[in-house]
PDB file of C-alpha atoms in Angstrom:
ATOM      1  CA  MET I 297      86.940  59.544  77.627  1.00 41.00           C
ATOM      2  CA  ASP I 298      87.264  58.611  73.969  1.00 44.00           C
ATOM      3  CA  ARG I 299      89.720  55.655  73.812  1.00 46.00           C
ATOM      4  CA  GLY I 300      89.233  55.122  70.066  1.00 45.00           C
ATOM      5  CA  ASN I 301      90.756  58.513  69.187  1.00 56.00           C
ATOM      6  CA  GLU I 302      93.104  58.451  72.200  1.00 74.00           C
ATOM      7  CA  ARG I 303      91.754  61.772  73.308  1.00 85.00           C
ATOM      8  CA  PHE I 304      90.936  62.786  76.836  1.00 93.00           C
ATOM      9  CA  GLU I 305      87.455  64.244  77.278  1.00 94.00           C
ATOM     10  CA  GLN I 306      85.735  64.929  80.602  1.00 95.00           C
ATOM     11  CA  CYS I 307      83.298  67.387  82.207  1.00 96.00           C
ATOM     12  CA  TYR I 308      84.164  69.080  85.514  1.00 97.00           C
ATOM     13  CA  ARG I 309      82.561  71.554  87.844  1.00 96.00           C
ATOM     14  CA  CYS I 310      84.901  74.553  87.853  1.00 96.00           C
ATOM     15  CA  TYR I 311      85.939  77.052  90.526  1.00 96.00           C
ATOM     16  CA  SER I 312      88.527  79.829  90.635  1.00 94.00           C
ATOM     17  CA  VAL I 313      91.992  79.108  92.103  1.00 93.00           C
ATOM     18  CA  SER I 314      91.311  81.437  95.028  1.00 90.00           C
ATOM     19  CA  PHE I 315      89.145  78.659  96.547  1.00 91.00           C
ATOM     20  CA  ILE I 316      92.300  76.630  97.258  1.00 91.00           C
ATOM     21  CA  ASN I 317      94.547  79.559  98.259  1.00 88.00           C
ATOM     22  CA  LYS I 318      96.522  79.549  95.010  1.00 88.00           C
ATOM     23  CA  ALA I 319      95.911  83.106  93.865  1.00 83.00           C
ATOM     24  CA  HIS I 320      99.417  83.231  92.312  1.00 85.00           C
ATOM     25  CA  LEU I 321      98.089  81.040  89.477  1.00 88.00           C
ATOM     26  CA  GLU I 322      96.222  84.107  88.194  1.00 88.00           C
ATOM     27  CA  LYS I 323      99.495  85.078  86.474  1.00 87.00           C
ATOM     28  CA  GLY I 324      99.230  82.290  83.907  1.00 90.00           C
ATOM     29  CA  ASP I 325      96.919  79.824  82.211  1.00 93.00           C
ATOM     30  CA  LYS I 326      97.627  76.725  84.317  1.00 94.00           C
ATOM     31  CA  VAL I 327      94.713  74.768  85.819  1.00 96.00           C
ATOM     32  CA  ILE I 328      94.448  72.169  88.582  1.00 96.00           C
ATOM     33  CA  MET I 329      92.714  68.875  87.814  1.00 96.00           C
ATOM     34  CA  PRO I 330      91.825  65.796  89.928  1.00 96.00           C
ATOM     35  CA  PRO I 331      94.219  62.787  90.183  1.00 95.00           C
ATOM     36  CA  SER I 332      91.855  60.613  88.134  1.00 94.00           C
ATOM     37  CA  ALA I 333      92.548  62.818  85.118  1.00 94.00           C
ATOM     38  CA  LEU I 334      96.258  61.995  85.373  1.00 92.00           C
ATOM     39  CA  ASP I 335      95.509  58.265  85.485  1.00 91.00           C
ATOM     40  CA  ARG I 336      93.409  58.459  82.335  1.00 92.00           C
ATOM     41  CA  LEU I 337      95.973  60.579  80.521  1.00 92.00           C
ATOM     42  CA  ALA I 338      98.722  58.117  81.395  1.00 89.00           C
ATOM     43  CA  SER I 339      96.810  55.318  79.705  1.00 89.00           C
ATOM     44  CA  LEU I 340      96.481  57.314  76.490  1.00 88.00           C
ATOM     45  CA  HIS I 341      99.074  58.243  73.936  1.00 80.00           C
ATOM     46  CA  VAL I 342      98.737  62.007  74.315  1.00 83.00           C
ATOM     47  CA  ASP I 343     101.277  64.606  73.276  1.00 80.00           C
ATOM     48  CA  PHE I 344     103.357  66.485  75.811  1.00 83.00           C
ATOM     49  CA  PRO I 345     103.323  69.152  77.094  1.00 88.00           C
ATOM     50  CA  LEU I 346      99.736  68.557  78.134  1.00 92.00           C
ATOM     51  CA  LEU I 347      97.376  71.115  76.609  1.00 95.00           C
ATOM     52  CA  PHE I 348      93.590  71.215  76.934  1.00 96.00           C
ATOM     53  CA  GLU I 349      90.651  72.746  75.148  1.00 96.00           C
ATOM     54  CA  LEU I 350      88.032  74.224  77.493  1.00 96.00           C
ATOM     55  CA  THR I 351      84.463  74.666  76.230  1.00 96.00           C
ATOM     56  CA  ASN I 352      81.463  76.362  77.787  1.00 96.00           C
ATOM     57  CA  ALA I 353      78.863  74.589  75.660  1.00 94.00           C
ATOM     58  CA  PRO I 354      75.757  76.678  76.581  1.00 93.00           C
ATOM     59  CA  VAL I 355      77.341  79.906  75.284  1.00 94.00           C
ATOM     60  CA  GLY I 356      79.763  78.404  72.750  1.00 93.00           C
ATOM     61  CA  ARG I 357      82.930  79.908  74.230  1.00 94.00           C
ATOM     62  CA  VAL I 358      86.240  78.074  73.720  1.00 95.00           C
ATOM     63  CA  SER I 359      89.700  78.627  75.200  1.00 95.00           C
ATOM     64  CA  HIS I 360      92.904  76.658  75.824  1.00 95.00           C
ATOM     65  CA  CYS I 361      95.128  76.076  78.838  1.00 95.00           C
ATOM     66  CA  GLY I 362      97.882  73.991  80.398  1.00 94.00           C
ATOM     67  CA  VAL I 363      97.889  71.996  83.646  1.00 95.00           C
ATOM     68  CA  LEU I 364     100.015  72.551  86.728  1.00 94.00           C
ATOM     69  CA  GLU I 365      98.924  69.894  89.242  1.00 93.00           C
ATOM     70  CA  PHE I 366      96.469  66.995  89.698  1.00 95.00           C
ATOM     71  CA  ILE I 367      95.423  67.644  93.301  1.00 94.00           C
ATOM     72  CA  ALA I 368      91.821  68.817  92.929  1.00 95.00           C
ATOM     73  CA  ASP I 369      88.916  66.950  94.456  1.00 94.00           C
ATOM     74  CA  GLU I 370      87.234  64.455  92.178  1.00 94.00           C
ATOM     75  CA  GLY I 371      84.766  66.020  89.827  1.00 95.00           C
ATOM     76  CA  LEU I 372      86.221  69.487  90.395  1.00 96.00           C
ATOM     77  CA  MET I 373      88.606  71.689  88.463  1.00 96.00           C
ATOM     78  CA  TYR I 374      90.242  75.015  89.415  1.00 96.00           C
ATOM     79  CA  LEU I 375      90.884  77.763  86.863  1.00 95.00           C
ATOM     80  CA  PRO I 376      92.341  81.300  86.981  1.00 93.00           C
ATOM     81  CA  HIS I 377      89.532  83.770  87.392  1.00 92.00           C
ATOM     82  CA  TRP I 378      90.430  85.706  84.198  1.00 92.00           C
ATOM     83  CA  MET I 379      90.037  82.463  82.252  1.00 94.00           C
ATOM     84  CA  MET I 380      86.588  81.883  83.729  1.00 94.00           C
ATOM     85  CA  GLU I 381      85.662  85.403  82.619  1.00 93.00           C
ATOM     86  CA  ASN I 382      86.763  84.629  79.056  1.00 94.00           C
ATOM     87  CA  LEU I 383      84.594  81.505  79.052  1.00 95.00           C
ATOM     88  CA  LEU I 384      81.689  83.301  80.751  1.00 95.00           C
ATOM     89  CA  LEU I 385      81.741  80.752  83.572  1.00 95.00           C
ATOM     90  CA  GLU I 386      80.392  81.281  87.061  1.00 95.00           C
ATOM     91  CA  GLU I 387      81.575  79.468  90.182  1.00 95.00           C
ATOM     92  CA  GLY I 388      80.321  75.878  90.033  1.00 95.00           C
ATOM     93  CA  ASP I 389      79.466  75.845  86.312  1.00 96.00           C
ATOM     94  CA  ILE I 390      80.228  72.807  84.157  1.00 96.00           C
ATOM     95  CA  VAL I 391      83.132  72.975  81.700  1.00 97.00           C
ATOM     96  CA  LEU I 392      84.062  70.428  79.046  1.00 96.00           C
ATOM     97  CA  VAL I 393      87.783  69.547  78.973  1.00 97.00           C
ATOM     98  CA  LYS I 394      89.477  67.900  75.963  1.00 95.00           C
ATOM     99  CA  SER I 395      93.113  67.114  75.398  1.00 94.00           C
ATOM    100  CA  THR I 396      94.580  68.782  72.317  1.00 93.00           C
ATOM    101  CA  SER I 397      97.767  69.479  70.411  1.00 92.00           C
ATOM    102  CA  LEU I 398      98.637  73.007  69.224  1.00 94.00           C
ATOM    103  CA  ALA I 399     101.188  74.317  66.757  1.00 93.00           C
ATOM    104  CA  LYS I 400     103.975  76.558  68.002  1.00 93.00           C
ATOM    105  CA  ALA I 401     103.292  80.259  67.605  1.00 94.00           C
ATOM    106  CA  THR I 402     105.193  82.228  64.978  1.00 94.00           C
ATOM    107  CA  TYR I 403     103.228  85.480  65.193  1.00 94.00           C
ATOM    108  CA  VAL I 404     100.917  87.034  67.794  1.00 93.00           C
ATOM    109  CA  LYS I 405      99.151  90.389  67.645  1.00 93.00           C
ATOM    110  CA  LEU I 406      98.113  91.971  70.936  1.00 91.00           C
ATOM    111  CA  GLN I 407      95.867  94.900  71.772  1.00 92.00           C
ATOM    112  CA  LEU I 408      96.128  96.831  75.033  1.00 90.00           C
ATOM    113  CA  HIS I 409      92.985  97.961  76.787  1.00 89.00           C
ATOM    114  CA  THR I 410      94.655 101.214  77.895  1.00 85.00           C
ATOM    115  CA  MET I 411      97.855 103.142  77.240  1.00 84.00           C
ATOM    116  CA  ASP I 412      98.954 102.787  80.878  1.00 84.00           C
ATOM    117  CA  PHE I 413     100.925  99.618  80.180  1.00 83.00           C
ATOM    118  CA  LEU I 414     103.306 101.570  77.927  1.00 81.00           C
ATOM    119  CA  ASP I 415     104.130 103.889  80.850  1.00 83.00           C
ATOM    120  CA  ILE I 416     106.015 101.034  82.545  1.00 84.00           C
ATOM    121  CA  SER I 417     109.793 101.506  82.471  1.00 85.00           C
ATOM    122  CA  ASN I 418     110.356  98.305  80.435  1.00 86.00           C
ATOM    123  CA  PRO I 419     107.037  96.929  79.127  1.00 85.00           C
ATOM    124  CA  LYS I 420     108.753  94.499  76.761  1.00 83.00           C
ATOM    125  CA  ALA I 421     110.576  92.723  79.589  1.00 86.00           C
ATOM    126  CA  ILE I 422     107.406  92.582  81.711  1.00 87.00           C
ATOM    127  CA  LEU I 423     105.470  91.069  78.819  1.00 86.00           C
ATOM    128  CA  GLU I 424     108.158  88.455  78.149  1.00 85.00           C
ATOM    129  CA  ILE I 425     108.229  87.424  81.808  1.00 87.00           C
ATOM    130  CA  THR I 426     104.439  87.193  81.906  1.00 87.00           C
ATOM    131  CA  LEU I 427     104.171  85.056  78.769  1.00 87.00           C
ATOM    132  CA  ARG I 428     106.543  82.510  80.310  1.00 88.00           C
ATOM    133  CA  SER I 429     103.677  81.561  82.637  1.00 90.00           C
ATOM    134  CA  TYR I 430     101.434  80.777  79.677  1.00 93.00           C
ATOM    135  CA  SER I 431     101.241  77.541  77.729  1.00 93.00           C
ATOM    136  CA  CYS I 432      99.058  78.724  74.867  1.00 94.00           C
ATOM    137  CA  LEU I 433      97.176  81.717  73.481  1.00 95.00           C
ATOM    138  CA  THR I 434      93.754  81.789  71.847  1.00 95.00           C
ATOM    139  CA  VAL I 435      92.394  84.501  69.554  1.00 95.00           C
ATOM    140  CA  GLY I 436      89.520  86.278  71.284  1.00 93.00           C
ATOM    141  CA  ASP I 437      90.867  85.752  74.813  1.00 93.00           C
ATOM    142  CA  THR I 438      91.871  88.552  77.170  1.00 93.00           C
ATOM    143  CA  ILE I 439      94.940  87.821  79.268  1.00 91.00           C
ATOM    144  CA  MET I 440      95.881  89.680  82.426  1.00 87.00           C
ATOM    145  CA  VAL I 441      99.339  91.078  83.229  1.00 87.00           C
ATOM    146  CA  PRO I 442      99.769  91.989  86.915  1.00 83.00           C
ATOM    147  CA  TYR I 443     102.453  94.565  87.759  1.00 85.00           C
ATOM    148  CA  ASN I 444     102.943  96.760  90.848  1.00 85.00           C
ATOM    149  CA  ASP I 445      99.549  95.850  92.334  1.00 82.00           C
ATOM    150  CA  LYS I 446      97.832  96.811  89.090  1.00 86.00           C
ATOM    151  CA  LYS I 447      96.213  94.608  86.487  1.00 86.00           C
ATOM    152  CA  TYR I 448      96.688  95.240  82.779  1.00 88.00           C
ATOM    153  CA  TYR I 449      94.408  93.495  80.299  1.00 91.00           C
ATOM    154  CA  ILE I 450      95.517  92.565  76.783  1.00 92.00           C
ATOM    155  CA  ASP I 451      93.397  91.086  73.977  1.00 94.00           C
ATOM    156  CA  ILE I 452      94.707  88.372  71.656  1.00 94.00           C
ATOM    157  CA  VAL I 453      93.774  89.810  68.255  1.00 94.00           C
ATOM    158  CA  GLU I 454      95.622  87.515  65.864  1.00 94.00           C
ATOM    159  CA  ALA I 455      97.788  84.392  66.013  1.00 94.00           C
ATOM    160  CA  LYS I 456      99.701  82.354  63.444  1.00 94.00           C
ATOM    161  CA  PRO I 457      99.754  79.658  62.150  1.00 95.00           C
ATOM    162  CA  SER I 458      96.344  78.983  63.763  1.00 94.00           C
ATOM    163  CA  PRO I 459      93.823  80.793  66.008  1.00 95.00           C
ATOM    164  CA  ALA I 460      95.112  78.784  69.012  1.00 95.00           C
ATOM    165  CA  VAL I 461      98.900  78.386  69.370  1.00 95.00           C
ATOM    166  CA  SER I 462     101.426  77.082  71.845  1.00 94.00           C
ATOM    167  CA  VAL I 463     103.975  79.552  73.281  1.00 93.00           C
ATOM    168  CA  ILE I 464     106.206  76.972  74.990  1.00 91.00           C
ATOM    169  CA  GLU I 465     109.834  77.157  73.818  1.00 88.00           C
ATOM    170  CA  THR I 466     109.183  79.034  70.605  1.00 88.00           C
ATOM    171  CA  ASP I 467     110.462  82.158  68.898  1.00 88.00           C
ATOM    172  CA  CYS I 468     107.418  84.296  68.325  1.00 87.00           C
ATOM    173  CA  GLU I 469     107.039  87.699  66.690  1.00 90.00           C
ATOM    174  CA  VAL I 470     104.817  90.002  68.748  1.00 88.00           C
ATOM    175  CA  ASP I 471     102.974  92.975  67.274  1.00 89.00           C
ATOM    176  CA  PHE I 472     100.664  95.525  68.885  1.00 86.00           C
ATOM    177  CA  ALA I 473      97.403  96.936  67.563  1.00 88.00           C
ATOM    178  CA  PRO I 474      96.303 100.458  68.595  1.00 87.00           C
ATOM    179  CA  PRO I 475      94.875 100.420  72.155  1.00 84.00           C
ATOM    180  CA  LEU I 476      91.129 100.285  72.613  1.00 80.00           C
ATOM    181  CA  GLY I 477      89.568 103.727  72.357  1.00 68.00           C
ATOM    182  CA  TYR I 478      92.685 105.202  70.753  1.00 68.00           C
ATOM    183  CA  LYS I 479      91.960 107.833  68.093  1.00 64.00           C
ATOM    184  CA  GLU I 480      94.506 109.255  65.740  1.00 61.00           C
ATOM    185  CA  PHE I 481      94.774 112.997  65.311  1.00 51.00           C
ATOM    186  CA  GLU I 482      92.409 114.056  62.565  1.00 56.00           C
ATOM    187  CA  LYS I 483      93.398 116.949  60.359  1.00 57.00           C
ATOM    188  CA  PRO I 484      90.637 119.527  59.884  1.00 57.00           C
ATOM    189  CA  ALA I 485      88.866 119.129  56.567  1.00 57.00           C
ATOM    190  CA  PRO I 486      89.572 121.895  54.037  1.00 56.00           C
ATOM    191  CA  SER I 487      86.843 124.496  53.852  1.00 54.00           C
ATOM    192  CA  LEU I 488      84.673 124.826  50.790  1.00 50.00           C
ATOM    193  CA  HIS I 489      86.179 128.255  50.018  1.00 50.00           C
ATOM    194  CA  SER I 490      89.812 127.127  50.203  1.00 52.00           C
ATOM    195  CA  ASN I 491      89.953 126.300  46.477  1.00 54.00           C
ATOM    196  CA  LYS I 492      88.638 129.668  45.374  1.00 50.00           C
ATOM    197  CA  ARG I 493      90.894 132.270  43.873  1.00 53.00           C
ATOM    198  CA  PRO I 494      91.511 135.529  45.804  1.00 51.00           C
ATOM    199  CA  LEU I 495      89.498 137.502  43.243  1.00 52.00           C
ATOM    200  CA  GLU I 496      86.481 135.241  43.751  1.00 53.00           C
ATOM    201  CA  VAL I 497      86.696 135.722  47.507  1.00 47.00           C
ATOM    202  CA  GLU I 498      86.883 139.496  47.107  1.00 51.00           C
ATOM    203  CA  GLU I 499      83.822 139.481  44.865  1.00 54.00           C
ATOM    204  CA  GLU I 500      81.834 137.760  47.621  1.00 52.00           C
ATOM    205  CA  LEU I 501      82.606 140.509  50.131  1.00 50.00           C
ATOM    206  CA  PRO I 502      79.866 143.136  50.486  1.00 53.00           C
ATOM    207  CA  ARG I 503      80.578 146.166  48.362  1.00 55.00           C
ATOM    208  CA  LYS I 504      80.731 149.389  50.339  1.00 51.00           C
ATOM    209  CA  ILE I 505      79.796 152.731  48.810  1.00 52.00           C
ATOM    210  CA  LYS I 506      82.845 154.991  48.910  1.00 56.00           C
ATOM    211  CA  PHE I 507      82.674 158.614  49.976  1.00 55.00           C
ATOM    212  CA  VAL I 508      82.442 160.959  46.969  1.00 57.00           C
ATOM    213  CA  PRO I 509      83.405 164.589  47.680  1.00 57.00           C
ATOM    214  CA  PHE I 510      81.419 167.521  46.220  1.00 53.00           C
ATOM    215  CA  SER I 511      78.497 165.335  45.350  1.00 59.00           C
ATOM    216  CA  GLY I 512      75.814 167.542  46.942  1.00 59.00           C
ATOM    217  CA  SER I 513      73.579 170.157  45.338  1.00 62.00           C
ATOM    218  CA  ALA I 514      74.082 173.949  45.477  1.00 59.00           C
ATOM    219  CA  ARG I 515      71.616 176.833  45.987  1.00 62.00           C
ATOM    220  CA  ARG I 516      71.849 180.492  45.171  1.00 61.00           C
ATOM    221  CA  LEU I 517      71.226 183.281  47.662  1.00 59.00           C
ATOM    222  CA  ASP I 518      67.700 183.673  46.332  1.00 60.00           C
ATOM    223  CA  GLY I 519      66.936 180.030  47.202  1.00 60.00           C
ATOM    224  CA  GLU I 520      66.904 178.646  43.655  1.00 65.00           C
ATOM    225  CA  LEU I 521      69.015 175.611  42.652  1.00 62.00           C
ATOM    226  CA  ALA I 522      72.252 176.739  41.056  1.00 59.00           C
ATOM    227  CA  ALA I 523      73.630 175.096  37.939  1.00 59.00           C
ATOM    228  CA  MET I 524      77.170 173.881  38.627  1.00 54.00           C
ATOM    229  CA  PRO I 525      79.698 171.905  36.568  1.00 53.00           C
ATOM    230  CA  VAL I 526      79.877 168.199  37.162  1.00 51.00           C
ATOM    231  CA  SER I 527      83.020 167.105  39.021  1.00 51.00           C
ATOM    232  CA  PRO I 528      85.267 164.441  37.400  1.00 52.00           C
ATOM    233  CA  LEU I 529      84.782 162.342  40.494  1.00 47.00           C
ATOM    234  CA  LEU I 530      81.055 162.382  39.840  1.00 46.00           C
ATOM    235  CA  LYS I 531      81.615 161.141  36.314  1.00 53.00           C
ATOM    236  CA  GLN I 532      83.558 158.112  37.658  1.00 52.00           C
ATOM    237  CA  ASN I 533      80.872 157.371  40.203  1.00 49.00           C
ATOM    238  CA  SER I 534      77.796 158.312  38.241  1.00 50.00           C
ATOM    239  CA  ASN I 535      75.647 155.784  40.051  1.00 50.00           C
ATOM    240  CA  VAL I 536      76.544 157.120  43.452  1.00 45.00           C
ATOM    241  CA  GLY I 537      76.096 160.726  42.317  1.00 45.00           C
ATOM    242  CA  ASN I 538      72.678 160.004  40.905  1.00 49.00           C
ATOM    243  CA  GLU I 539      71.571 158.495  44.180  1.00 47.00           C
ATOM    244  CA  THR I 540      72.894 161.539  46.075  1.00 45.00           C
ATOM    245  CA  VAL I 541      71.240 164.065  43.747  1.00 41.00           C
ATOM    246  CA  ALA I 542      68.043 162.105  43.932  1.00 43.00           C
ATOM    247  CA  SER I 543      68.134 162.297  47.695  1.00 45.00           C
ATOM    248  CA  GLY I 544      68.739 166.074  47.440  1.00 46.00           C
ATOM    249  CA  SER I 545      65.856 166.592  45.053  1.00 45.00           C
ATOM    250  CA  TYR I 546      63.657 164.532  47.308  1.00 44.00           C
ATOM    251  CA  THR I 547      63.896 167.254  49.947  1.00 47.00           C
ATOM    252  CA  SER I 548      62.364 169.740  47.500  1.00 45.00           C
ATOM    253  CA  ARG I 549      59.347 167.468  46.989  1.00 46.00           C
ATOM    254  CA  GLN I 550      58.365 166.702  50.575  1.00 46.00           C
ATOM    255  CA  GLN I 551      55.236 164.737  51.224  1.00 46.00           C
ATOM    256  CA  ALA I 552      52.195 166.545  52.570  1.00 43.00           C
ATOM    257  CA  GLY I 553      51.433 166.141  56.235  1.00 42.00           C
ATOM    258  CA  LYS I 554      55.089 165.870  57.333  1.00 41.00           C
ATOM    259  CA  LEU I 555      57.279 168.431  59.049  1.00 39.00           C
ATOM    260  CA  VAL I 556      60.828 168.743  57.740  1.00 41.00           C
ATOM    261  CA  PHE I 557      63.233 171.106  59.433  1.00 39.00           C
ATOM    262  CA  GLY I 558      66.188 172.846  57.762  1.00 42.00           C
ATOM    263  CA  SER I 559      64.813 173.064  54.210  1.00 45.00           C
ATOM    264  CA  ASN I 560      63.617 176.193  52.403  1.00 47.00           C
ATOM    265  CA  GLY I 561      62.413 174.396  49.291  1.00 46.00           C
ATOM    266  CA  ASN I 562      58.693 174.723  50.144  1.00 49.00           C
ATOM    267  CA  ARG I 563      58.703 178.278  51.505  1.00 50.00           C
ATOM    268  CA  PRO I 564      57.098 180.834  49.141  1.00 50.00           C
ATOM    269  CA  GLN I 565      59.520 183.427  47.852  1.00 50.00           C
ATOM    270  CA  ASN I 566      58.115 186.848  46.923  1.00 56.00           C
ATOM    271  CA  LYS I 567      59.535 189.011  44.141  1.00 57.00           C
ATOM    272  CA  THR I 568      60.694 191.744  46.527  1.00 60.00           C
ATOM    273  CA  THR I 569      62.945 189.338  48.385  1.00 61.00           C
ATOM    274  CA  LYS I 570      64.379 188.019  45.126  1.00 63.00           C
ATOM    275  CA  VAL I 571      65.155 191.575  43.876  1.00 62.00           C
ATOM    276  CA  CYS I 572      66.819 192.536  47.136  1.00 66.00           C
ATOM    277  CA  CYS I 573      68.990 189.430  47.037  1.00 67.00           C
ATOM    278  CA  ALA I 574      70.011 190.190  43.448  1.00 70.00           C
ATOM    279  CA  ILE I 575      70.968 193.766  44.362  1.00 75.00           C
ATOM    280  CA  LEU I 576      73.084 192.539  47.265  1.00 73.00           C
ATOM    281  CA  VAL I 577      74.895 190.129  45.009  1.00 71.00           C
ATOM    282  CA  LEU I 578      75.552 192.879  42.440  1.00 75.00           C
ATOM    283  CA  MET I 579      76.848 195.248  45.127  1.00 78.00           C
ATOM    284  CA  ALA I 580      79.200 192.564  46.452  1.00 75.00           C
ATOM    285  CA  GLU I 581      80.610 191.962  42.973  1.00 74.00           C
ATOM    286  CA  VAL I 582      81.107 195.733  42.352  1.00 75.00           C
ATOM    287  CA  THR I 583      82.850 196.146  45.683  1.00 76.00           C
ATOM    288  CA  HIS I 584      85.146 193.245  44.896  1.00 71.00           C
ATOM    289  CA  ALA I 585      85.996 194.737  41.484  1.00 72.00           C
ATOM    290  CA  ILE I 586      86.810 198.150  43.023  1.00 75.00           C
ATOM    291  CA  GLN I 587      89.142 196.472  45.512  1.00 71.00           C
ATOM    292  CA  ILE I 588      90.995 194.715  42.692  1.00 72.00           C
ATOM    293  CA  ILE I 589      91.387 198.019  40.722  1.00 71.00           C
ATOM    294  CA  HIS I 590      92.595 199.822  43.818  1.00 67.00           C
ATOM    295  CA  ILE I 591      95.210 197.157  44.484  1.00 70.00           C
ATOM    296  CA  SER I 592      96.447 197.265  40.858  1.00 64.00           C
ATOM    297  CA  LEU I 593      96.841 201.071  40.950  1.00 66.00           C
ATOM    298  CA  LYS I 594      99.075 200.831  43.946  1.00 59.00           C
TER     299      LYS I 594
END
């Protein structure tokens, strides 16, 4: 105890409130201290309501609380279990207790651990009722809200005007941060080709060779290649026609040692066969002319 600064300071061995059958104290931040603490506080000029700073020196964790009763055994102190978890205290560990004075809260920002708390019919009313059991809030702490046999945990993210504030008889603005693990819907990133003009996209498509009619080669009855006029379509698609004619001429120059069926380009033609074919062609033309004359005479 520091009498010069009129500040209470004492170390106690701490245990959870369940050791003294007071599990209902888990709904707030009230602790139970020994009667000797009340005697020392009475002799000091401390501010009311009584608020304390709890410190776990080995790990450097600090929190704040209020007091409910002075009925604990000497040298012992009983805390809500969630508060011991915030301070990283185990049953029987030593905690340093100091009296303190905190400013009234004007703003508190909370962060839910899960979205389940918002599924309650009236979460605002439940939160207001729960905070009535608290004396103060400390940034970095995680408070517990029990409801319908379920425990909801909420982090204290921000507090004004100081990191530790009193919530006794004060009008406080409460804000909520996005729950832990919450991810906003992300719009798909625009593709690299989205800014291209339609003509540029069409140019990237593979060009297909269109079908060109009458692009093949012709042969006479005697087997020789026949000279034929070039079609206008072939003039528009000269490249395609050249490739087709080239493929046709390729059949007339077949490689040695390969068998190609359906081509007469390499077969020797004798003169007798050529003469006979010419005579047949001449006879067909004469016959056709006679038929035309006969029809005109009628």
